[in-house]
XYZ file of N, CA and C in Angstrom:
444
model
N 11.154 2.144 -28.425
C 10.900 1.685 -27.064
C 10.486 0.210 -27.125
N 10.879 -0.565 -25.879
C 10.674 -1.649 -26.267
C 10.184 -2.091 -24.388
N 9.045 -3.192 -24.349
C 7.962 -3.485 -23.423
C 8.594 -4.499 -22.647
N 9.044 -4.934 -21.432
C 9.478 -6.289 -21.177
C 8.975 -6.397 -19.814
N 8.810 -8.182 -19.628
C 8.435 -8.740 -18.141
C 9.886 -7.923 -16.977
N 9.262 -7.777 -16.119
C 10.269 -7.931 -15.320
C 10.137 -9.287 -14.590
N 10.994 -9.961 -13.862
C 10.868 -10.681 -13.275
C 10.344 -10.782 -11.876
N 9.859 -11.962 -11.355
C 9.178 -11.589 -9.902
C 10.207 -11.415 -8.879
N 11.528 -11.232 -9.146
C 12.548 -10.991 -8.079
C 12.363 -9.107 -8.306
N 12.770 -9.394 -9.668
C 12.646 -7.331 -10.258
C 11.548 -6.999 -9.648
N 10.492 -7.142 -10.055
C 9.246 -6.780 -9.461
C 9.293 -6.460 -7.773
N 9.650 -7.419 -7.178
C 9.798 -6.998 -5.908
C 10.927 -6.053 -5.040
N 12.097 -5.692 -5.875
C 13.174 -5.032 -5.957
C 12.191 -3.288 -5.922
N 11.248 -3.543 -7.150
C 10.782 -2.295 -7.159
C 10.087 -1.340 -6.588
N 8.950 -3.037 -6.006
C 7.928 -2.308 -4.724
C 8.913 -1.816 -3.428
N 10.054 -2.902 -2.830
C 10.723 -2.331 -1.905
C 11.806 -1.130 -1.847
N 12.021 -0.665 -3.779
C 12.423 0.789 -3.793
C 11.803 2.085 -3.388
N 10.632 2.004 -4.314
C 9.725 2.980 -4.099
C 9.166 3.260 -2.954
N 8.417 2.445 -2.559
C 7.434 2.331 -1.015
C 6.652 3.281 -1.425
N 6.258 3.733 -2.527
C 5.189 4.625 -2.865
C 3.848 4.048 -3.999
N 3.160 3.713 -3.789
C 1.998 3.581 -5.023
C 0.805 3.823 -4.608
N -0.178 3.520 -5.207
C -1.594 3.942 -5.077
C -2.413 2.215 -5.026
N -2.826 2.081 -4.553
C -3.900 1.318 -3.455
C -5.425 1.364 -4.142
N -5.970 0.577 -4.751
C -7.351 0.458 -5.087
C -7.999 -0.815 -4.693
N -9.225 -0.467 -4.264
C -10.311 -1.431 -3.416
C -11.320 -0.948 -4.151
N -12.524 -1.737 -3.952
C -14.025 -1.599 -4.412
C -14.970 -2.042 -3.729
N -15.983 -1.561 -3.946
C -17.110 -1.942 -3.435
C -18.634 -1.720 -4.079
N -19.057 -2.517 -4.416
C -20.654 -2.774 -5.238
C -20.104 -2.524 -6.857
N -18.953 -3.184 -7.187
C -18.521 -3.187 -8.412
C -18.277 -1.247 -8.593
N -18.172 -0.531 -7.553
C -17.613 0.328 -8.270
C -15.883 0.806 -7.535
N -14.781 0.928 -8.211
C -13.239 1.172 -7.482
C -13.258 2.358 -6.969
N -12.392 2.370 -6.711
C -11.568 3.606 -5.536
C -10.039 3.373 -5.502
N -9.434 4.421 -6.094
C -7.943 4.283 -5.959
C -7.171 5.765 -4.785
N -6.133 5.135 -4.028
C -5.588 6.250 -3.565
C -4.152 6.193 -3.173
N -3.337 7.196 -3.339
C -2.043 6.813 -2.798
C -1.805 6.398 -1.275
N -0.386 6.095 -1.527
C -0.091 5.219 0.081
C 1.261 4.546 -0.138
N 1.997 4.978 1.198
C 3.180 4.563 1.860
C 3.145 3.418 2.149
N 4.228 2.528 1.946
C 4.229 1.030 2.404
C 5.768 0.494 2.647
N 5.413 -1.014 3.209
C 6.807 -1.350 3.089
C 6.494 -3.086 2.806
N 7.462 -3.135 2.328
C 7.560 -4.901 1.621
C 8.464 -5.670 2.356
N 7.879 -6.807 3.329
C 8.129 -7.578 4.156
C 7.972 -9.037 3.825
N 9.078 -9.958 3.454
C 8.341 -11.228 2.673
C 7.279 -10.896 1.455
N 6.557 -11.733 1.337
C 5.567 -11.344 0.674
C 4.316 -10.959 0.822
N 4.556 -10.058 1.940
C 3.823 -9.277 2.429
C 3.632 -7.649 2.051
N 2.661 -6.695 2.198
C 2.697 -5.317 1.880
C 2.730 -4.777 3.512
N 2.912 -4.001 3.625
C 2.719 -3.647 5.029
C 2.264 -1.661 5.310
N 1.647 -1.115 5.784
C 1.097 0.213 5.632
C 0.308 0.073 6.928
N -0.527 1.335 6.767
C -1.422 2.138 8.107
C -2.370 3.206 7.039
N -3.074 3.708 7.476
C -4.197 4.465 7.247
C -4.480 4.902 8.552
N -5.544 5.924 8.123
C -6.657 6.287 8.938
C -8.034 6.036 8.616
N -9.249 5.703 9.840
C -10.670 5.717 8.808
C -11.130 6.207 8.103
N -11.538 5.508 7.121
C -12.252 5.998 5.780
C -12.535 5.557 4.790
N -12.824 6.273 3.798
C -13.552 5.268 2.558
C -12.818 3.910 2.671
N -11.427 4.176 2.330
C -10.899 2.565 1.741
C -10.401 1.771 2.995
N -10.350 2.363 3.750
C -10.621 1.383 5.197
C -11.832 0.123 5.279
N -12.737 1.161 5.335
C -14.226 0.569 5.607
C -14.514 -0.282 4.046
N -14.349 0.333 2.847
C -14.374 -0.367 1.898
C -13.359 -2.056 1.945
N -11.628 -1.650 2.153
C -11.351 -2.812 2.264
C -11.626 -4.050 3.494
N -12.636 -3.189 4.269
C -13.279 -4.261 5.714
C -14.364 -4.878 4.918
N -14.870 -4.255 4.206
C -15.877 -4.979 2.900
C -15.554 -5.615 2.219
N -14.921 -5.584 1.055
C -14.491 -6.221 0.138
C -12.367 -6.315 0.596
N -12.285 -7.510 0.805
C -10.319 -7.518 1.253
C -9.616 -7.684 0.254
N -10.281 -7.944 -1.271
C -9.292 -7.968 -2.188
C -9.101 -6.256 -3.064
N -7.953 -6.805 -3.019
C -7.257 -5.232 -3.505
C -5.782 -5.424 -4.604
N -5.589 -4.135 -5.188
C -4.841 -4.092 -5.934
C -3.895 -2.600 -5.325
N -3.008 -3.053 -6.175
C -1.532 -2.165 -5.355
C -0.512 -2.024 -6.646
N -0.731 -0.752 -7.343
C 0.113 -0.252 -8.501
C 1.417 0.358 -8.009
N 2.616 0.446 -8.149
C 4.049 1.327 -8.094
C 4.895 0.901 -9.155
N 5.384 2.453 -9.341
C 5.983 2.623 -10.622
C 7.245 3.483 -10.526
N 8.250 3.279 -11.456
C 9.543 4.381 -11.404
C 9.490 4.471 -12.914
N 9.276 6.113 -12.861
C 9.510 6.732 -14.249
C 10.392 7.778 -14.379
N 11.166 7.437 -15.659
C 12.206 8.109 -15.922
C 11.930 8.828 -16.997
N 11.424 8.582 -17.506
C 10.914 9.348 -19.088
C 9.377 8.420 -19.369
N 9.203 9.111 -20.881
C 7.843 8.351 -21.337
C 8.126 7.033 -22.033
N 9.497 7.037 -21.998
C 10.038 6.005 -22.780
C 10.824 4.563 -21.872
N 11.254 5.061 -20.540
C 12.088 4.789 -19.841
C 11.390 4.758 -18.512
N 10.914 3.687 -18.043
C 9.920 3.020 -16.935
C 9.636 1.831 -16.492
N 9.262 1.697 -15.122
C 9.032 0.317 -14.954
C 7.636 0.391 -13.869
N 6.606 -0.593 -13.700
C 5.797 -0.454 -13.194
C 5.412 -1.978 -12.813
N 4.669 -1.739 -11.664
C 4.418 -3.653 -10.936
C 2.702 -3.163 -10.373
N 2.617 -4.529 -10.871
C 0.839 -4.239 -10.268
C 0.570 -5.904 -9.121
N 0.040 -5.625 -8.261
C 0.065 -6.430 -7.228
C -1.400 -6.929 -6.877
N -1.454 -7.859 -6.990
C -3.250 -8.278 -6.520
C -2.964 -9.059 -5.590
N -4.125 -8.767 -4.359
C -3.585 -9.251 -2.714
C -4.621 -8.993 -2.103
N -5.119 -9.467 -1.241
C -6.097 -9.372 0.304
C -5.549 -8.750 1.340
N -6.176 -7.985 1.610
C -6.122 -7.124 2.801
C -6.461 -7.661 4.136
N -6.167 -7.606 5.488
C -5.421 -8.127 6.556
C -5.669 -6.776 7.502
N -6.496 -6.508 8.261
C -6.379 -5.760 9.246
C -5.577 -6.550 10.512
N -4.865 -5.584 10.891
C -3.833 -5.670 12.207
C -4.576 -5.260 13.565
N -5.524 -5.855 14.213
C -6.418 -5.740 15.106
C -5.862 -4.865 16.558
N -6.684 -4.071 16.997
C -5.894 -3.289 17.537
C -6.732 -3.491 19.358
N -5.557 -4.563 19.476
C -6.089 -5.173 20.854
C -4.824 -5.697 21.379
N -4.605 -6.451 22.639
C -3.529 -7.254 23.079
C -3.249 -8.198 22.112
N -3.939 -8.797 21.713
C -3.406 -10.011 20.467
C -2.660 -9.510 19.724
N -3.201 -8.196 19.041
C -2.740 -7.614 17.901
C -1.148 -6.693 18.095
N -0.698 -6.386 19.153
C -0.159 -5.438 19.892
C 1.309 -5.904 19.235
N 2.124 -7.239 19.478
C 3.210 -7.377 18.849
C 3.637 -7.071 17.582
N 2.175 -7.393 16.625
C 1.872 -7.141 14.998
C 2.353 -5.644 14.720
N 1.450 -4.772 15.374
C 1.342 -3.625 14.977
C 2.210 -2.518 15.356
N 3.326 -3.209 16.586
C 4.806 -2.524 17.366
C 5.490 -3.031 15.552
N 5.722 -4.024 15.138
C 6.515 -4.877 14.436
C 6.262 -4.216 12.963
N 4.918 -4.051 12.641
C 4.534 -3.054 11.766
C 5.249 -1.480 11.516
N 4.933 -0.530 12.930
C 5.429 0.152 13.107
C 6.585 0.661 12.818
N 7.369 -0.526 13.678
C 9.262 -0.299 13.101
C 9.240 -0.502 11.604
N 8.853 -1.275 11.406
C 8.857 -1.290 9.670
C 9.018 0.138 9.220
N 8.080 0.320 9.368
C 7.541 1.155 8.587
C 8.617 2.557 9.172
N 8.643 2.585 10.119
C 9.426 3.727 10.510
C 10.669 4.288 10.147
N 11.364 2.661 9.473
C 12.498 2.965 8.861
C 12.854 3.992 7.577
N 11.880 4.409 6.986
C 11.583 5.427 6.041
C 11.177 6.903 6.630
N 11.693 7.743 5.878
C 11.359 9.449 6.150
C 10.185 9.387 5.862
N 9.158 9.963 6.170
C 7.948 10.789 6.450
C 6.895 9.890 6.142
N 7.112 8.750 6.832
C 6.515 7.231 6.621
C 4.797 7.181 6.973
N 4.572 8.154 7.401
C 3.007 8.531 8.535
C 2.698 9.657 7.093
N 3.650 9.884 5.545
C 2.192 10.290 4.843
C 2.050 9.985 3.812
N 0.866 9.758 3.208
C -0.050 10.304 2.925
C -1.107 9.980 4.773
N -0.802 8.916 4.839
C -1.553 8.039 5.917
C -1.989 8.998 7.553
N -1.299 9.822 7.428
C -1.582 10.504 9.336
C -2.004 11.837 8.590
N -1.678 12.506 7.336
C -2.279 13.537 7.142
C -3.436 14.379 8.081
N -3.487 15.764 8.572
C -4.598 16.147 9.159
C -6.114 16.277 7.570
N -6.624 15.694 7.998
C -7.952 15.438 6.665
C -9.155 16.197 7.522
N -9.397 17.305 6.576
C -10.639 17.608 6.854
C -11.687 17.498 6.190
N -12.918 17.235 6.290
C -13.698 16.898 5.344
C -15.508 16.913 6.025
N -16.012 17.049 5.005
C -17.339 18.125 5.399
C -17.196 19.217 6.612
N -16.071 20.094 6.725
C -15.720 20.368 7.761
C -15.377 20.361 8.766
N -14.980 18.879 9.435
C -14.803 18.067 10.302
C -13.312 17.668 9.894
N -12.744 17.682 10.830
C -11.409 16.963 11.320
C -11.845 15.460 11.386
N -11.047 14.756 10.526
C -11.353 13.177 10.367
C -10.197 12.724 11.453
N -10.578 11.970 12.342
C -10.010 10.877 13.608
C -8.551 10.304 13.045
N -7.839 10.804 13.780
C -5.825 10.293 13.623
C -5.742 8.830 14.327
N -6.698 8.273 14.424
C -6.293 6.983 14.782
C -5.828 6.039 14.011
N -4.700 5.350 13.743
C -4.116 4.536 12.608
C -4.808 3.225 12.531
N -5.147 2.748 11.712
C -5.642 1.409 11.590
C -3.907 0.802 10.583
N -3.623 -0.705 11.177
C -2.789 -0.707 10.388
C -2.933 -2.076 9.915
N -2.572 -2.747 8.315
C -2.698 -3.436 8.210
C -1.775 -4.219 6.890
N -1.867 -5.335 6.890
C -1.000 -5.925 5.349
C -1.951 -6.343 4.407
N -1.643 -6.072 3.302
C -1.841 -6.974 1.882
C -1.090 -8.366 1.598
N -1.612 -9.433 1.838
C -0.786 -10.528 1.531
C -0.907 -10.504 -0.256
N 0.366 -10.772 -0.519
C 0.768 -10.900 -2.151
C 0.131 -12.160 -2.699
N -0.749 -12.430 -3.253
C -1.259 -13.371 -4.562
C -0.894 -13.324 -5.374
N -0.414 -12.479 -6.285
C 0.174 -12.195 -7.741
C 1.050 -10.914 -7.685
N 1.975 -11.094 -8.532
C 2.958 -10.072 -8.754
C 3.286 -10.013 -9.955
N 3.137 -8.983 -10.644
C 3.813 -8.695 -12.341
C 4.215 -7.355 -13.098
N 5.095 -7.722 -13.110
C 6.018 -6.294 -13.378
C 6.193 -5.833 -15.130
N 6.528 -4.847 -15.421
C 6.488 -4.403 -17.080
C 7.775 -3.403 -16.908
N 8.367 -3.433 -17.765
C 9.378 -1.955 -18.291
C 9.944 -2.136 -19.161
N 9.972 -0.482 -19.639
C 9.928 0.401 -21.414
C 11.340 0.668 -20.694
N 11.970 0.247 -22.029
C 13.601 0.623 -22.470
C 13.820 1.811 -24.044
N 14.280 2.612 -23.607
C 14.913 3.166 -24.853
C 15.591 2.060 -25.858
């Protein structure tokens, strides 16, 4: 097996294949990772949530990291790791063109609302379906993949 850069064109080829990775934020030096639907717009990330930990965490701390990967074997893979600030899409008249524009994005994909609209229950409580939606602007991009 053998380790190589991908390039930052590859790299971005990959995030806009998948539209699937996992999302980590922190707060008081300790992380939090979770999966999440997206879509790659310029060099932009683009997604939705609902409230919660990494909501409120990335309203705390806006820098974040954004892993996606395509694996074919243990041998045969490629993976991009993304470091970026987070961008809430304000959910007011200002915000209203953003988050229609968001929307379609995002809509263009099958079952684009999950992990993100999931019904979540938790301490027994039905957690609030209201979408918060927002982008990761791209700072860094760097990609890796194992060849047979």
């Amino acid at each position: 097996m053998l380790i190589q850069d991908l390039s930052k064109q590859d790299s971005f080829n990959l995030l806009s294949r998948v539209g699937f990775g996992k999302l980590a934020c922190a707060k008081d030096a300790q992380p939090y990772i979770v999966p999440i639907s997206f879509i790659v717009e310029g060099h932009n990330i683009y997604a939705f949530a609902t409230i919660g930990q990494k909501i409120e965490w990335m309203r705390i701390n806006p820098l974040v990291c954004l892993e996606a990967d395509e694996i074919v074997t243990a041998q045969k893979w490629q993976s991009v790791i993304v470091l970026g600030r987070y961008h809430e899409i304000p959910d007011t008249v200002a915000g209203d063109s953003e988050r229609q524009m968001v929307h379609q994005l995002l809509a263009r994909k099958a079952n684009w609302w999950e992990p993100g609209y999931a019904r979540t229950v938790l301490g027994g409580h039905d957690r609030p379906l209201k979408p918060v939606y927002f982008r990761i602007s791209i700072e860094s991009i760097t990609g890796r993949a194992a060849v047979d």
